[in-house]
Amino acid sequence: MEPEPRLTRRDRRRMSTREEILVAARELLLEVGPEALSLRQVARRADFSPAALYTYFSSRDDIVAALFAESFARLDAYLRRVPTDLPLQKRLVELGMAYMDFARDNPMDLRCILAATSQEGLPSSSGTAVGLGAVRLISEPIREAMERGIFGADPLLSPAEMAYGCWALVHGMVSINAIDLTEVADEVSADPRRVLEAFVTLLMSSKPE
């Protein structure tokens, strides 16, 4: 295997500048949303001229796509840490925990994903293709478990709908973890891993006779 070519000083400077622009763009995206984001705003925040910004990004959609890709790439990396040779039940629990670890360690990336996908104005290619890998990592073990009869389910539910339910549970716990529940700890308190394990056990116990 040939060694990767070394980056020149110019290449490193360009990469650093691009990252500075994305940092400014991420701040603005979280403040105003993708619909209101403009290249001129980003240029002002990053202390660049609009003309100089165009040498790095051709449009607002290009910037949003880059932000979305960065955030989903980080999520994808967390999910890929889960060994693929684990039993399906265990892998599903670990994928859920990996998502929660990502959300805890990268709150800005999580907010960026949610901001970009929850509002109109997101380029369709960046809103679907970039996140498809992470979605598949979660949905594939569910699909396989259903096909092998490990998980039971309502026959009217598709694997995609089951994956939706699993992801909703995990993301719901992420959202609740962001709330201070100290005063109601006796009424609302849980260990996310135990909740996920109980959920997977419930899926297994619901197998049709």
PDB file of C-alpha atoms in Angstrom:
ATOM      1  CA  MET A   1       0.000   0.000   0.000  1.00  0.00           C
ATOM      2  CA  GLU A   2       1.403   3.345  -1.024  1.00  0.00           C
ATOM      3  CA  PRO A   3       1.762   5.949   1.752  1.00  0.00           C
ATOM      4  CA  GLU A   4      -0.712   8.809   1.640  1.00  0.00           C
ATOM      5  CA  PRO A   5       0.745  12.001   0.171  1.00  0.00           C
ATOM      6  CA  ARG A   6       1.847  14.523   2.772  1.00  0.00           C
ATOM      7  CA  LEU A   7      -0.159  17.696   3.006  1.00  0.00           C
ATOM      8  CA  THR A   8       1.596  20.857   1.969  1.00  0.00           C
ATOM      9  CA  ARG A   9       1.609  23.937   4.148  1.00  0.00           C
ATOM     10  CA  ARG A  10      -0.923  25.473   1.802  1.00  0.00           C
ATOM     11  CA  ASP A  11      -3.190  22.425   2.119  1.00  0.00           C
ATOM     12  CA  ARG A  12      -3.021  22.549   5.911  1.00  0.00           C
ATOM     13  CA  ARG A  13      -3.756  26.264   5.922  1.00  0.00           C
ATOM     14  CA  ARG A  14      -6.734  25.742   3.636  1.00  0.00           C
ATOM     15  CA  MET A  15      -8.097  22.944   5.841  1.00  0.00           C
ATOM     16  CA  SER A  16      -7.682  25.114   8.928  1.00  0.00           C
ATOM     17  CA  THR A  17      -9.475  28.014   7.263  1.00  0.00           C
ATOM     18  CA  ARG A  18     -12.295  25.752   6.119  1.00  0.00           C
ATOM     19  CA  GLU A  19     -12.745  24.515   9.682  1.00  0.00           C
ATOM     20  CA  GLU A  20     -12.856  28.111  10.977  1.00  0.00           C
ATOM     21  CA  ILE A  21     -15.641  28.827   8.506  1.00  0.00           C
ATOM     22  CA  LEU A  22     -17.566  25.735   9.588  1.00  0.00           C
ATOM     23  CA  VAL A  23     -17.242  26.675  13.266  1.00  0.00           C
ATOM     24  CA  ALA A  24     -18.797  30.064  12.506  1.00  0.00           C
ATOM     25  CA  ALA A  25     -21.455  28.459  10.323  1.00  0.00           C
ATOM     26  CA  ARG A  26     -22.344  25.936  13.031  1.00  0.00           C
ATOM     27  CA  GLU A  27     -22.874  28.740  15.552  1.00  0.00           C
ATOM     28  CA  LEU A  28     -25.162  30.549  13.132  1.00  0.00           C
ATOM     29  CA  LEU A  29     -27.041  27.401  12.163  1.00  0.00           C
ATOM     30  CA  LEU A  30     -27.927  26.801  15.807  1.00  0.00           C
ATOM     31  CA  GLU A  31     -28.943  30.448  16.234  1.00  0.00           C
ATOM     32  CA  VAL A  32     -31.072  31.027  13.141  1.00  0.00           C
ATOM     33  CA  GLY A  33     -31.698  27.615  11.544  1.00  0.00           C
ATOM     34  CA  PRO A  34     -30.776  26.461   8.026  1.00  0.00           C
ATOM     35  CA  GLU A  35     -33.527  28.482   6.336  1.00  0.00           C
ATOM     36  CA  ALA A  36     -32.154  31.816   7.528  1.00  0.00           C
ATOM     37  CA  LEU A  37     -28.493  30.908   7.147  1.00  0.00           C
ATOM     38  CA  SER A  38     -26.684  32.811   4.402  1.00  0.00           C
ATOM     39  CA  LEU A  39     -23.158  32.923   3.055  1.00  0.00           C
ATOM     40  CA  ARG A  40     -22.983  36.637   3.815  1.00  0.00           C
ATOM     41  CA  GLN A  41     -23.819  35.997   7.479  1.00  0.00           C
ATOM     42  CA  VAL A  42     -21.234  33.246   7.708  1.00  0.00           C
ATOM     43  CA  ALA A  43     -18.607  35.452   6.070  1.00  0.00           C
ATOM     44  CA  ARG A  44     -19.311  38.241   8.556  1.00  0.00           C
ATOM     45  CA  ARG A  45     -19.157  35.874  11.540  1.00  0.00           C
ATOM     46  CA  ALA A  46     -15.917  34.268  10.310  1.00  0.00           C
ATOM     47  CA  ASP A  47     -14.416  37.659   9.413  1.00  0.00           C
ATOM     48  CA  PHE A  48     -14.110  36.817   5.713  1.00  0.00           C
ATOM     49  CA  SER A  49     -15.227  38.629   2.624  1.00  0.00           C
ATOM     50  CA  PRO A  50     -18.130  36.903   0.827  1.00  0.00           C
ATOM     51  CA  ALA A  51     -15.922  36.552  -2.245  1.00  0.00           C
ATOM     52  CA  ALA A  52     -13.240  34.736  -0.233  1.00  0.00           C
ATOM     53  CA  LEU A  53     -15.859  32.420   1.255  1.00  0.00           C
ATOM     54  CA  TYR A  54     -16.913  31.315  -2.219  1.00  0.00           C
ATOM     55  CA  THR A  55     -13.477  29.784  -2.743  1.00  0.00           C
ATOM     56  CA  TYR A  56     -14.363  27.261  -0.007  1.00  0.00           C
ATOM     57  CA  PHE A  57     -18.130  26.811  -0.353  1.00  0.00           C
ATOM     58  CA  SER A  58     -20.242  27.441  -3.411  1.00  0.00           C
ATOM     59  CA  SER A  59     -23.548  28.033  -1.619  1.00  0.00           C
ATOM     60  CA  ARG A  60     -25.407  28.000   1.665  1.00  0.00           C
ATOM     61  CA  ASP A  61     -26.548  24.454   0.858  1.00  0.00           C
ATOM     62  CA  ASP A  62     -22.910  23.450   0.478  1.00  0.00           C
ATOM     63  CA  ILE A  63     -22.122  24.721   3.983  1.00  0.00           C
ATOM     64  CA  VAL A  64     -25.166  23.065   5.562  1.00  0.00           C
ATOM     65  CA  ALA A  65     -24.284  19.799   3.847  1.00  0.00           C
ATOM     66  CA  ALA A  66     -20.715  19.999   5.177  1.00  0.00           C
ATOM     67  CA  LEU A  67     -21.928  20.644   8.732  1.00  0.00           C
ATOM     68  CA  PHE A  68     -24.432  17.830   8.531  1.00  0.00           C
ATOM     69  CA  ALA A  69     -21.813  15.465   7.104  1.00  0.00           C
ATOM     70  CA  GLU A  70     -19.336  16.272   9.893  1.00  0.00           C
ATOM     71  CA  SER A  71     -21.892  15.681  12.634  1.00  0.00           C
ATOM     72  CA  PHE A  72     -23.202  12.444  11.173  1.00  0.00           C
ATOM     73  CA  ALA A  73     -19.653  11.223  10.566  1.00  0.00           C
ATOM     74  CA  ARG A  74     -18.980  11.587  14.292  1.00  0.00           C
ATOM     75  CA  LEU A  75     -22.179   9.704  15.133  1.00  0.00           C
ATOM     76  CA  ASP A  76     -21.267   7.018  12.620  1.00  0.00           C
ATOM     77  CA  ALA A  77     -17.852   6.605  14.270  1.00  0.00           C
ATOM     78  CA  TYR A  78     -19.452   6.033  17.670  1.00  0.00           C
ATOM     79  CA  LEU A  79     -21.863   3.437  16.294  1.00  0.00           C
ATOM     80  CA  ARG A  80     -19.093   1.599  14.452  1.00  0.00           C
ATOM     81  CA  ARG A  81     -17.249   1.016  17.716  1.00  0.00           C
ATOM     82  CA  VAL A  82     -19.880  -1.612  18.548  1.00  0.00           C
ATOM     83  CA  PRO A  83     -18.543  -5.051  17.492  1.00  0.00           C
ATOM     84  CA  THR A  84     -20.608  -6.576  14.705  1.00  0.00           C
ATOM     85  CA  ASP A  85     -20.090 -10.103  16.031  1.00  0.00           C
ATOM     86  CA  LEU A  86     -22.083  -9.498  19.214  1.00  0.00           C
ATOM     87  CA  PRO A  87     -25.380 -11.370  19.619  1.00  0.00           C
ATOM     88  CA  LEU A  88     -28.120  -9.313  17.996  1.00  0.00           C
ATOM     89  CA  GLN A  89     -29.813  -8.508  21.287  1.00  0.00           C
ATOM     90  CA  LYS A  90     -26.549  -7.306  22.839  1.00  0.00           C
ATOM     91  CA  ARG A  91     -25.567  -5.358  19.722  1.00  0.00           C
ATOM     92  CA  LEU A  92     -28.842  -3.446  19.744  1.00  0.00           C
ATOM     93  CA  VAL A  93     -28.327  -2.433  23.377  1.00  0.00           C
ATOM     94  CA  GLU A  94     -24.742  -1.355  22.691  1.00  0.00           C
ATOM     95  CA  LEU A  95     -25.801   0.667  19.639  1.00  0.00           C
ATOM     96  CA  GLY A  96     -28.309   2.496  21.798  1.00  0.00           C
ATOM     97  CA  MET A  97     -25.661   3.208  24.405  1.00  0.00           C
ATOM     98  CA  ALA A  98     -23.259   4.371  21.677  1.00  0.00           C
ATOM     99  CA  TYR A  99     -25.858   6.892  20.488  1.00  0.00           C
ATOM    100  CA  MET A 100     -26.253   8.162  24.043  1.00  0.00           C
ATOM    101  CA  ASP A 101     -22.467   8.430  24.422  1.00  0.00           C
ATOM    102  CA  PHE A 102     -22.317  10.450  21.201  1.00  0.00           C
ATOM    103  CA  ALA A 103     -25.037  12.797  22.423  1.00  0.00           C
ATOM    104  CA  ARG A 104     -23.277  13.285  25.776  1.00  0.00           C
ATOM    105  CA  ASP A 105     -19.834  13.869  24.255  1.00  0.00           C
ATOM    106  CA  ASN A 106     -20.938  15.929  21.235  1.00  0.00           C
ATOM    107  CA  PRO A 107     -23.947  18.070  22.203  1.00  0.00           C
ATOM    108  CA  MET A 108     -23.235  20.630  19.485  1.00  0.00           C
ATOM    109  CA  ASP A 109     -23.202  17.949  16.799  1.00  0.00           C
ATOM    110  CA  LEU A 110     -26.478  16.525  18.068  1.00  0.00           C
ATOM    111  CA  ARG A 111     -28.066  19.973  18.034  1.00  0.00           C
ATOM    112  CA  CYS A 112     -26.724  20.559  14.526  1.00  0.00           C
ATOM    113  CA  ILE A 113     -28.284  17.318  13.261  1.00  0.00           C
ATOM    114  CA  LEU A 114     -31.619  18.133  14.888  1.00  0.00           C
ATOM    115  CA  ALA A 115     -31.621  21.742  13.699  1.00  0.00           C
ATOM    116  CA  ALA A 116     -30.768  20.771  10.141  1.00  0.00           C
ATOM    117  CA  THR A 117     -33.276  17.926   9.880  1.00  0.00           C
ATOM    118  CA  SER A 118     -36.199  19.513  11.717  1.00  0.00           C
ATOM    119  CA  GLN A 119     -36.611  22.581   9.528  1.00  0.00           C
ATOM    120  CA  GLU A 120     -37.352  23.259   5.910  1.00  0.00           C
ATOM    121  CA  GLY A 121     -34.528  24.513   3.772  1.00  0.00           C
ATOM    122  CA  LEU A 122     -32.188  21.560   4.158  1.00  0.00           C
ATOM    123  CA  PRO A 123     -30.735  20.258   0.881  1.00  0.00           C
ATOM    124  CA  SER A 124     -32.342  16.856   0.326  1.00  0.00           C
ATOM    125  CA  SER A 125     -29.082  15.132  -0.574  1.00  0.00           C
ATOM    126  CA  SER A 126     -27.453  16.134   2.704  1.00  0.00           C
ATOM    127  CA  GLY A 127     -30.579  15.360   4.657  1.00  0.00           C
ATOM    128  CA  THR A 128     -30.791  11.735   3.576  1.00  0.00           C
ATOM    129  CA  ALA A 129     -27.651  10.309   2.028  1.00  0.00           C
ATOM    130  CA  VAL A 130     -25.227  11.571   4.669  1.00  0.00           C
ATOM    131  CA  GLY A 131     -27.149  10.061   7.563  1.00  0.00           C
ATOM    132  CA  LEU A 132     -28.067   6.818   5.839  1.00  0.00           C
ATOM    133  CA  GLY A 133     -25.021   4.933   7.115  1.00  0.00           C
ATOM    134  CA  ALA A 134     -25.811   5.664  10.763  1.00  0.00           C
ATOM    135  CA  VAL A 135     -29.465   4.790  10.279  1.00  0.00           C
ATOM    136  CA  ARG A 136     -28.578   1.464   8.683  1.00  0.00           C
ATOM    137  CA  LEU A 137     -26.250   0.543  11.540  1.00  0.00           C
ATOM    138  CA  ILE A 138     -29.241   0.726  13.886  1.00  0.00           C
ATOM    139  CA  SER A 139     -31.930  -0.697  11.611  1.00  0.00           C
ATOM    140  CA  GLU A 140     -30.017  -3.681  10.205  1.00  0.00           C
ATOM    141  CA  PRO A 141     -29.744  -5.686  13.465  1.00  0.00           C
ATOM    142  CA  ILE A 142     -33.464  -5.139  14.056  1.00  0.00           C
ATOM    143  CA  ARG A 143     -34.299  -6.334  10.566  1.00  0.00           C
ATOM    144  CA  GLU A 144     -32.046  -9.371  10.967  1.00  0.00           C
ATOM    145  CA  ALA A 145     -33.509 -10.227  14.382  1.00  0.00           C
ATOM    146  CA  MET A 146     -37.041 -10.077  12.984  1.00  0.00           C
ATOM    147  CA  GLU A 147     -36.147 -12.189   9.959  1.00  0.00           C
ATOM    148  CA  ARG A 148     -34.548 -14.819  12.213  1.00  0.00           C
ATOM    149  CA  GLY A 149     -37.485 -14.836  14.593  1.00  0.00           C
ATOM    150  CA  ILE A 150     -35.457 -13.554  17.540  1.00  0.00           C
ATOM    151  CA  PHE A 151     -37.753 -10.554  17.982  1.00  0.00           C
ATOM    152  CA  GLY A 152     -41.487 -10.852  17.848  1.00  0.00           C
ATOM    153  CA  ALA A 153     -43.582  -7.961  16.648  1.00  0.00           C
ATOM    154  CA  ASP A 154     -46.997  -6.948  15.497  1.00  0.00           C
ATOM    155  CA  PRO A 155     -47.224  -8.369  11.958  1.00  0.00           C
ATOM    156  CA  LEU A 156     -48.372  -4.959  10.778  1.00  0.00           C
ATOM    157  CA  LEU A 157     -45.082  -3.377  11.887  1.00  0.00           C
ATOM    158  CA  SER A 158     -42.194  -3.323   9.436  1.00  0.00           C
ATOM    159  CA  PRO A 159     -38.533  -3.520  10.496  1.00  0.00           C
ATOM    160  CA  ALA A 160     -38.274   0.169   9.620  1.00  0.00           C
ATOM    161  CA  GLU A 161     -41.078   0.980  12.048  1.00  0.00           C
ATOM    162  CA  MET A 162     -39.437  -1.139  14.734  1.00  0.00           C
ATOM    163  CA  ALA A 163     -36.175   0.745  14.170  1.00  0.00           C
ATOM    164  CA  TYR A 164     -38.092   4.012  14.468  1.00  0.00           C
ATOM    165  CA  GLY A 165     -39.436   2.900  17.845  1.00  0.00           C
ATOM    166  CA  CYS A 166     -35.996   1.888  19.105  1.00  0.00           C
ATOM    167  CA  TRP A 167     -34.421   5.140  17.998  1.00  0.00           C
ATOM    168  CA  ALA A 168     -37.300   7.118  19.534  1.00  0.00           C
ATOM    169  CA  LEU A 169     -36.702   5.393  22.877  1.00  0.00           C
ATOM    170  CA  VAL A 170     -32.976   6.133  22.851  1.00  0.00           C
ATOM    171  CA  HIS A 171     -33.355   9.727  21.695  1.00  0.00           C
ATOM    172  CA  GLY A 172     -36.085  10.258  24.265  1.00  0.00           C
ATOM    173  CA  MET A 173     -33.682   9.195  27.007  1.00  0.00           C
ATOM    174  CA  VAL A 174     -31.062  11.568  25.577  1.00  0.00           C
ATOM    175  CA  SER A 175     -33.576  14.419  25.798  1.00  0.00           C
ATOM    176  CA  ILE A 176     -34.625  13.531  29.344  1.00  0.00           C
ATOM    177  CA  ASN A 177     -31.001  13.311  30.463  1.00  0.00           C
ATOM    178  CA  ALA A 178     -30.660  16.985  29.543  1.00  0.00           C
ATOM    179  CA  ILE A 179     -33.296  17.896  32.149  1.00  0.00           C
ATOM    180  CA  ASP A 180     -32.508  18.348  35.834  1.00  0.00           C
ATOM    181  CA  LEU A 181     -34.679  15.731  37.536  1.00  0.00           C
ATOM    182  CA  THR A 182     -33.100  16.034  40.976  1.00  0.00           C
ATOM    183  CA  GLU A 183     -36.319  17.070  42.679  1.00  0.00           C
ATOM    184  CA  VAL A 184     -38.307  14.185  41.188  1.00  0.00           C
ATOM    185  CA  ALA A 185     -35.588  11.532  41.319  1.00  0.00           C
ATOM    186  CA  ASP A 186     -37.807   9.206  43.340  1.00  0.00           C
ATOM    187  CA  GLU A 187     -40.527   9.340  40.681  1.00  0.00           C
ATOM    188  CA  VAL A 188     -38.446   9.609  37.488  1.00  0.00           C
ATOM    189  CA  SER A 189     -35.033   7.980  37.499  1.00  0.00           C
ATOM    190  CA  ALA A 190     -33.489   5.239  35.402  1.00  0.00           C
ATOM    191  CA  ASP A 191     -30.333   3.558  34.210  1.00  0.00           C
ATOM    192  CA  PRO A 192     -30.450   3.838  30.385  1.00  0.00           C
ATOM    193  CA  ARG A 193     -28.675   0.514  29.894  1.00  0.00           C
ATOM    194  CA  ARG A 194     -31.214  -1.296  32.071  1.00  0.00           C
ATOM    195  CA  VAL A 195     -34.056   0.362  30.174  1.00  0.00           C
ATOM    196  CA  LEU A 196     -32.597  -0.734  26.833  1.00  0.00           C
ATOM    197  CA  GLU A 197     -32.002  -4.271  28.068  1.00  0.00           C
ATOM    198  CA  ALA A 198     -35.581  -4.466  29.347  1.00  0.00           C
ATOM    199  CA  PHE A 199     -36.880  -3.153  26.016  1.00  0.00           C
ATOM    200  CA  VAL A 200     -34.926  -5.759  24.049  1.00  0.00           C
ATOM    201  CA  THR A 201     -36.093  -8.482  26.439  1.00  0.00           C
ATOM    202  CA  LEU A 202     -39.667  -7.348  25.839  1.00  0.00           C
ATOM    203  CA  LEU A 203     -39.150  -7.640  22.088  1.00  0.00           C
ATOM    204  CA  MET A 204     -37.862 -11.174  22.541  1.00  0.00           C
ATOM    205  CA  SER A 205     -40.683 -12.200  24.879  1.00  0.00           C
ATOM    206  CA  SER A 206     -43.291 -10.959  22.413  1.00  0.00           C
ATOM    207  CA  LYS A 207     -42.371 -13.615  19.850  1.00  0.00           C
ATOM    208  CA  PRO A 208     -45.512 -15.264  18.491  1.00  0.00           C
ATOM    209  CA  GLU A 209     -46.136 -18.834  19.639  1.00  0.00           C
TER     210      GLU A 209
END
